[in-house]
Short mmCIF file of C-alpha atoms in Angstrom, two decimals:
data_model
loop_
_atom_site.label_atom_id
_atom_site.label_comp_id
_atom_site.label_asym_id
_atom_site.label_seq_id
_atom_site.Cartn_x
_atom_site.Cartn_y
_atom_site.Cartn_z
CA MET A 1 0.00 0.00 0.00
CA ALA A 2 1.32 3.45 -0.87
CA ASP A 3 2.45 5.62 2.01
CA THR A 4 0.33 8.44 0.57
CA GLU A 5 -2.93 6.74 1.59
CA ARG A 6 -4.28 8.75 4.48
CA LEU A 7 -7.55 9.46 6.19
CA GLY A 8 -10.24 11.15 4.19
CA ALA A 9 -12.28 14.11 5.40
CA SER A 10 -14.74 11.75 7.08
CA GLY A 11 -12.02 10.19 9.21
CA ASP A 12 -12.38 6.79 7.51
CA PRO A 13 -9.23 5.06 6.23
CA ALA A 14 -8.77 5.33 2.50
CA ARG A 15 -8.70 1.52 2.43
CA ARG A 16 -10.51 -0.70 4.93
CA ASP A 17 -7.64 -3.21 4.92
CA ALA A 18 -4.97 -0.59 5.59
CA PRO A 19 -2.97 -1.20 8.79
CA VAL A 20 -4.27 0.63 11.84
CA LEU A 21 -0.69 0.57 13.15
CA ARG A 22 2.46 0.76 11.05
CA VAL A 23 5.88 0.87 12.71
CA ARG A 24 8.93 1.28 10.49
CA HIS A 25 12.62 1.04 11.51
CA LEU A 26 11.76 2.14 15.03
CA THR A 27 14.74 2.74 17.30
CA LYS A 28 14.83 4.12 20.83
CA SER A 29 18.15 4.74 22.57
CA TYR A 30 18.99 6.14 25.99
CA ARG A 31 22.24 7.64 27.17
CA GLY A 32 23.04 6.54 30.71
CA ARG A 33 26.00 6.39 33.05
CA THR A 34 27.36 3.32 31.28
CA GLY A 35 26.91 4.73 27.77
CA LEU A 36 24.28 4.40 25.06
CA ARG A 37 21.59 1.74 25.56
CA THR A 38 19.25 0.75 22.73
CA ALA A 39 15.86 -0.37 24.02
CA ASN A 40 14.26 -0.81 20.58
CA ASP A 41 16.47 -1.56 17.59
CA GLY A 42 15.04 -1.13 14.07
CA LEU A 43 11.57 -2.58 14.69
CA ASP A 44 9.04 -3.13 11.86
CA LEU A 45 5.45 -4.05 12.71
CA GLU A 46 1.93 -3.79 11.31
CA VAL A 47 -1.42 -4.42 13.00
CA HIS A 48 -4.51 -4.69 10.79
CA PRO A 49 -8.21 -4.15 11.53
CA GLY A 50 -9.69 -7.12 13.37
CA GLU A 51 -6.24 -8.53 14.19
CA ILE A 52 -4.81 -9.33 17.63
CA VAL A 53 -1.02 -9.25 17.88
CA ALA A 54 0.69 -10.49 21.05
CA LEU A 55 4.11 -9.20 22.02
CA LEU A 56 6.16 -11.71 24.03
CA GLY A 57 9.54 -11.17 25.60
CA PRO A 58 11.47 -11.34 28.88
CA ASN A 59 11.63 -8.43 31.30
CA GLY A 60 13.69 -5.62 29.83
CA ALA A 61 13.28 -6.86 26.25
CA GLY A 62 11.73 -3.58 25.05
CA LYS A 63 7.99 -4.34 25.07
CA THR A 64 6.88 -1.42 27.24
CA THR A 65 9.24 0.98 25.45
CA LEU A 66 7.56 0.07 22.17
CA LEU A 67 4.06 0.56 23.59
CA ARG A 68 4.98 3.91 25.14
CA GLN A 69 6.26 5.17 21.79
CA VAL A 70 3.10 4.03 20.00
CA ALA A 71 1.07 5.80 22.69
CA GLY A 72 3.06 9.00 22.16
CA GLN A 73 4.58 8.95 25.65
CA LEU A 74 8.15 8.60 24.33
CA LEU A 75 9.68 10.10 21.20
CA PRO A 76 11.53 7.67 18.93
CA THR A 77 15.23 8.13 18.32
CA ALA A 78 14.66 7.05 14.71
CA GLY A 79 11.92 5.53 12.59
CA THR A 80 8.21 6.22 12.22
CA ILE A 81 4.92 5.23 13.85
CA GLU A 82 1.57 5.70 12.14
CA ILE A 83 -1.90 5.14 13.63
CA ALA A 84 -4.67 5.04 11.04
CA GLY A 85 -2.21 6.60 8.59
CA LEU A 86 -1.30 9.51 10.87
CA ASP A 87 2.27 10.07 12.07
CA VAL A 88 2.32 9.90 15.87
CA VAL A 89 5.24 12.34 16.16
CA ARG A 90 4.15 14.90 13.57
CA ARG A 91 0.40 14.77 14.26
CA PRO A 92 0.10 13.43 17.83
CA ILE A 93 -3.32 14.90 18.68
CA ALA A 94 -4.93 13.68 15.45
CA ALA A 95 -3.33 10.22 15.75
CA LYS A 96 -4.39 9.74 19.39
CA ARG A 97 -8.05 10.19 18.44
CA PHE A 98 -7.89 6.67 17.04
CA LEU A 99 -6.00 5.12 19.98
CA SER A 100 -7.04 3.70 23.34
CA VAL A 101 -4.54 2.43 25.89
CA ILE A 102 -4.89 0.32 29.04
CA PRO A 103 -1.58 0.42 30.97
CA GLN A 104 -0.69 -2.48 33.25
CA GLU A 105 -1.08 -0.54 36.49
CA CYS A 106 -4.21 1.36 35.48
CA GLU A 107 -7.21 1.28 37.85
CA PRO A 108 -10.63 2.91 37.33
CA ARG A 109 -11.84 5.41 39.95
CA GLY A 110 -13.20 3.54 42.93
CA ASP A 111 -15.63 6.24 44.12
CA LEU A 112 -17.76 6.13 40.96
CA THR A 113 -20.30 3.56 39.85
CA VAL A 114 -19.53 1.50 36.77
CA GLU A 115 -22.05 3.46 34.70
CA GLU A 116 -20.74 6.83 35.89
CA GLU A 117 -17.19 5.87 34.89
CA ILE A 118 -18.27 4.73 31.44
CA ARG A 119 -20.46 7.79 30.82
CA GLY A 120 -17.64 10.11 31.86
CA PHE A 121 -15.17 8.58 29.43
CA ALA A 122 -17.75 8.49 26.64
CA ALA A 123 -18.14 12.26 27.05
CA LEU A 124 -14.36 12.83 27.20
CA LYS A 125 -13.86 10.83 24.01
CA GLY A 126 -16.27 12.84 21.91
CA THR A 127 -19.62 11.08 22.19
CA PRO A 128 -22.42 13.63 21.66
CA ARG A 129 -24.29 14.33 24.92
CA SER A 130 -27.58 13.00 23.58
CA ALA A 131 -25.92 9.70 22.59
CA ILE A 132 -24.11 9.04 25.89
CA PRO A 133 -26.90 7.00 27.57
CA ALA A 134 -27.17 4.66 24.56
CA GLU A 135 -23.37 4.43 24.33
CA ALA A 136 -23.16 3.48 28.01
CA ASP A 137 -25.86 0.83 27.58
CA ARG A 138 -24.02 -0.63 24.60
CA LEU A 139 -20.70 -0.80 26.45
CA LEU A 140 -22.26 -2.28 29.58
CA ALA A 141 -23.83 -5.02 27.47
CA GLU A 142 -20.71 -5.64 25.40
CA THR A 143 -18.50 -6.07 28.47
CA GLY A 144 -21.00 -8.03 30.56
CA LEU A 145 -21.41 -5.31 33.17
CA VAL A 146 -25.14 -4.59 32.97
CA GLU A 147 -25.91 -6.10 36.38
CA HIS A 148 -23.06 -4.08 37.92
CA ARG A 149 -23.96 -0.71 36.40
CA ARG A 150 -24.82 0.89 39.77
CA THR A 151 -22.06 -0.86 41.74
CA LEU A 152 -19.20 1.26 43.07
CA ILE A 153 -16.00 0.29 41.26
CA ARG A 154 -14.12 -0.21 44.54
CA GLU A 155 -16.54 -3.03 45.35
CA LEU A 156 -15.75 -4.99 42.18
CA SER A 157 -13.38 -7.93 41.82
CA GLY A 158 -10.13 -7.50 39.90
CA GLY A 159 -11.57 -9.24 36.85
CA LEU A 160 -14.63 -6.95 36.76
CA ARG A 161 -12.44 -3.86 37.14
CA ARG A 162 -10.53 -5.06 34.07
CA ARG A 163 -13.84 -5.18 32.21
CA VAL A 164 -14.56 -1.59 33.26
CA LEU A 165 -11.18 -0.55 31.83
CA LEU A 166 -12.02 -2.25 28.55
CA ALA A 167 -15.42 -0.55 28.48
CA VAL A 168 -13.95 2.94 28.90
CA ALA A 169 -11.24 2.15 26.34
CA LEU A 170 -13.95 1.26 23.82
CA ALA A 171 -15.99 4.38 24.54
CA GLY A 172 -16.36 7.03 21.87
CA PRO A 173 -16.74 6.80 18.11
CA SER A 174 -13.16 6.82 16.86
CA THR A 175 -11.02 4.07 18.46
CA ARG A 176 -9.23 1.96 15.83
CA LEU A 177 -6.21 0.70 17.80
CA LEU A 178 -6.23 -0.74 21.32
CA LEU A 179 -2.99 -1.16 23.31
CA LEU A 180 -3.17 -3.60 26.23
CA ASP A 181 -0.17 -3.89 28.54
CA GLU A 182 -0.43 -7.16 30.51
CA PRO A 183 -4.26 -7.08 30.42
CA THR A 184 -4.88 -9.93 32.90
CA THR A 185 -2.05 -9.51 35.40
CA GLY A 186 -3.29 -9.99 38.95
CA VAL A 187 -6.64 -11.62 38.17
CA ASP A 188 -7.63 -15.20 38.98
CA PRO A 189 -7.65 -17.88 36.22
CA GLU A 190 -11.44 -17.85 35.80
CA ALA A 191 -11.56 -14.06 35.46
CA ARG A 192 -8.56 -14.19 33.11
CA ARG A 193 -10.41 -16.46 30.68
CA SER A 194 -13.46 -14.22 30.92
CA VAL A 195 -11.33 -11.22 29.90
CA TRP A 196 -9.81 -13.30 27.07
CA ARG A 197 -13.26 -14.03 25.66
CA LEU A 198 -14.11 -10.34 25.84
CA ILE A 199 -10.92 -9.32 24.01
CA GLU A 200 -11.44 -12.05 21.43
CA GLY A 201 -14.92 -10.70 20.71
CA LEU A 202 -13.47 -7.30 19.78
CA ARG A 203 -12.33 -8.69 16.43
CA ALA A 204 -15.90 -8.20 15.22
CA ARG A 205 -15.49 -4.44 15.80
CA ARG A 206 -12.53 -4.40 13.39
CA LEU A 207 -10.24 -3.02 16.06
CA GLY A 208 -6.53 -3.64 15.80
CA ILE A 209 -5.18 -4.88 19.14
CA LEU A 210 -1.55 -4.97 20.27
CA LEU A 211 -1.02 -6.56 23.67
CA THR A 212 1.93 -7.53 25.82
CA THR A 213 1.75 -10.55 28.07
CA HIS A 214 3.88 -12.86 30.18
CA TYR A 215 1.28 -15.62 29.87
CA ILE A 216 2.18 -17.90 26.96
CA GLU A 217 -1.31 -19.42 27.14
CA GLU A 218 -2.80 -15.95 26.73
CA ALA A 219 -0.89 -15.41 23.49
CA GLU A 220 -1.87 -18.88 22.23
CA TYR A 221 -5.55 -18.25 22.98
CA LEU A 222 -5.86 -14.72 21.62
CA ALA A 223 -3.23 -13.93 19.04
CA ASP A 224 -3.57 -14.02 15.28
CA ARG A 225 0.14 -13.27 15.23
CA VAL A 226 2.86 -13.48 17.86
CA VAL A 227 5.92 -11.21 17.91
CA VAL A 228 8.87 -12.29 20.07
CA ILE A 229 11.20 -9.52 21.19
CA ASP A 230 14.54 -9.98 22.93
CA GLY A 231 17.30 -7.47 23.50
CA GLY A 232 15.29 -4.75 21.77
CA ARG A 233 14.94 -6.68 18.52
CA PHE A 234 12.19 -8.79 17.01
CA VAL A 235 13.54 -12.33 16.82
CA ALA A 236 10.39 -13.93 15.38
CA GLN A 237 6.99 -12.96 13.97
CA GLY A 238 4.19 -15.19 12.76
CA THR A 239 1.18 -17.25 13.70
CA VAL A 240 1.46 -19.59 16.67
CA ALA A 241 1.91 -22.50 14.25
CA GLU A 242 4.64 -20.63 12.36
CA ILE A 243 6.52 -19.80 15.56
CA ARG A 244 6.31 -23.44 16.71
CA ALA A 245 7.55 -24.61 13.31
CA ARG A 246 10.85 -22.79 13.90
CA LEU A 247 11.90 -25.61 16.22
CA PRO A 248 13.85 -28.45 14.54
CA TYR A 249 11.63 -31.09 16.19
CA GLY A 250 7.89 -31.67 16.28
CA GLY A 251 7.32 -33.00 19.77
CA ARG A 252 8.81 -34.02 23.08
CA LEU A 253 8.88 -37.27 24.97
CA GLU A 254 9.13 -36.69 28.72
CA ILE A 255 10.35 -39.61 30.82
CA ARG A 256 10.21 -39.62 34.60
CA GLY A 257 11.34 -42.06 37.23
CA LEU A 258 14.74 -42.78 35.67
CA ASP A 259 16.09 -43.89 39.06
CA HIS A 260 13.60 -46.77 39.23
CA LEU A 261 13.87 -48.37 35.80
CA THR A 262 13.89 -52.11 35.26
CA ALA A 263 16.64 -53.60 33.09
CA ASN A 264 14.25 -53.63 30.12
CA GLY A 265 13.24 -50.05 30.88
CA ARG A 266 16.88 -48.90 30.93
CA ALA A 267 17.47 -50.64 27.59
CA LEU A 268 14.42 -48.94 26.04
CA VAL A 269 15.47 -45.51 27.29
CA ALA A 270 19.05 -46.02 26.09
CA ASP A 271 17.73 -46.98 22.64
CA LEU A 272 15.57 -43.83 22.50
CA GLU A 273 18.49 -41.66 23.61
CA SER A 274 20.59 -43.06 20.78
CA ARG A 275 17.95 -42.10 18.19
CA TYR A 276 16.49 -38.85 19.53
CA ARG A 277 18.16 -35.71 20.80
CA VAL A 278 18.13 -35.26 24.57
CA GLY A 279 16.70 -31.79 25.05
CA LEU A 280 16.94 -31.77 28.84
CA LYS A 281 18.15 -34.13 31.53
CA LEU A 282 17.34 -33.20 35.08
CA GLY A 283 17.73 -35.53 38.05
CA ASN A 284 15.11 -38.23 37.84
CA ALA A 285 13.63 -37.04 34.51
CA GLU A 286 14.59 -36.17 30.97
CA ARG A 287 13.07 -34.78 27.81
CA LEU A 288 13.74 -36.18 24.37
CA GLU A 289 13.15 -34.14 21.22
CA VAL A 290 11.16 -36.19 18.69
CA PRO A 291 10.97 -35.08 15.03
CA ASP A 292 7.49 -36.51 14.39
CA PRO A 293 5.83 -37.35 17.71
CA PHE A 294 2.75 -39.11 16.37
CA ARG A 295 4.24 -41.64 13.98
CA PRO A 296 2.87 -45.11 14.88
CA GLU A 297 6.33 -46.39 15.89
CA VAL A 298 6.80 -43.49 18.35
CA VAL A 299 3.40 -44.16 19.91
CA ALA A 300 4.33 -47.85 20.13
CA GLU A 301 7.58 -46.94 21.92
CA LEU A 302 5.59 -44.92 24.43
CA ALA A 303 3.37 -47.94 25.06
CA ARG A 304 6.42 -50.17 25.65
CA LEU A 305 7.87 -47.67 28.12
CA THR A 306 4.57 -47.52 30.00
CA GLY A 307 4.51 -51.33 30.07
CA GLU A 308 7.84 -51.28 31.89
CA GLY A 309 6.43 -48.98 34.55
CA VAL A 310 8.10 -45.87 33.13
CA GLN A 311 6.24 -42.57 33.55
CA ALA A 312 6.29 -41.17 30.01
CA THR A 313 4.22 -38.58 28.14
CA LEU A 314 4.29 -37.52 24.50
CA ALA A 315 3.24 -34.04 23.37
CA PRO A 316 3.67 -31.76 20.34
CA VAL A 317 5.88 -28.73 20.75
CA SER A 318 4.18 -25.74 22.35
CA LEU A 319 4.52 -22.02 21.85
CA GLU A 320 6.36 -21.98 25.18
CA ASP A 321 8.97 -24.44 23.83
CA ALA A 322 9.54 -22.22 20.80
CA TYR A 323 9.57 -19.02 22.85
CA LEU A 324 12.16 -20.33 25.29
CA SER A 325 14.40 -21.45 22.44
CA LEU A 326 14.15 -18.01 20.82
CA VAL A 327 14.96 -15.93 23.90
CA GLY A 328 17.71 -18.32 24.99
CA THR A 329 16.53 -18.92 28.54
CA GLY A 330 16.39 -22.71 28.19
CA ALA A 331 13.50 -25.01 29.02
CA GLY A 332 12.69 -26.94 32.14
CA PHE A 333 10.12 -29.12 33.82
CA ASP A 334 9.52 -30.34 37.31
CA ALA A 335 11.26 -33.60 38.10
#
């Protein structure tokens, strides 16, 4: 798509499939006591309408720095950021009309009711006064908060407060890009899945969503694409299946109870070790890397191990396996 495509007078993108976020050659460097530190190093990224992109990386990898630049809170050292075709540095006010952000530590005001909070943000984000009641009703329904509309926010659970944050982020007529920084940190597993379903449903609104998370399962559940960042650089981008396919093996065979093997069991394990790569050996357990984990002969080997009293499980590679190989932290499992 040509870089000259911009918003028309109506505020609609010139093309409906144009990226809502385009990052090109983005670099952010800081000068500290130990010299120049590069937090983001030549990053390229696009997020399209209706797409959820999950940003994964260890602490200090550059995730938050990237989000803060997209949000206009930090100026890039080099490169460009466009939201709905508008340059965030050159036209920050116009670009931010199309952006909503939920920071990790954000909390809604506890002394307001849910409906008061939503109505207030709807007004702030340009909803005409006459349309605010209908807008609030729509957001309450969309986020599953109707029965809590008159509840004080301080009385809500952590998961429900996260829903309120999503409701106010969606308020107003212009949001095209939603930034979520660790959207389910600090909520219980049941509430986390509830928030996931809510975020997943936003695809229908044709929002572009960029989120950071430390939960691999969250990225697997939500993301159309996963971007892995380490040391300020993108080390992988693609669907979950494409990221998993970067590993040179298709599955793992985990064997436990090595200290208690029979003679036949030891012979079987030794034969497997001679044919498959040992990915991890830890005390009383080890993990073998299997190229094709569901070939009939591999399944038969698993059955023979089980028949010898060996605790063995066979599983395809996961996004976590691929992620850990990419960021170089190694993999482990409880022995």
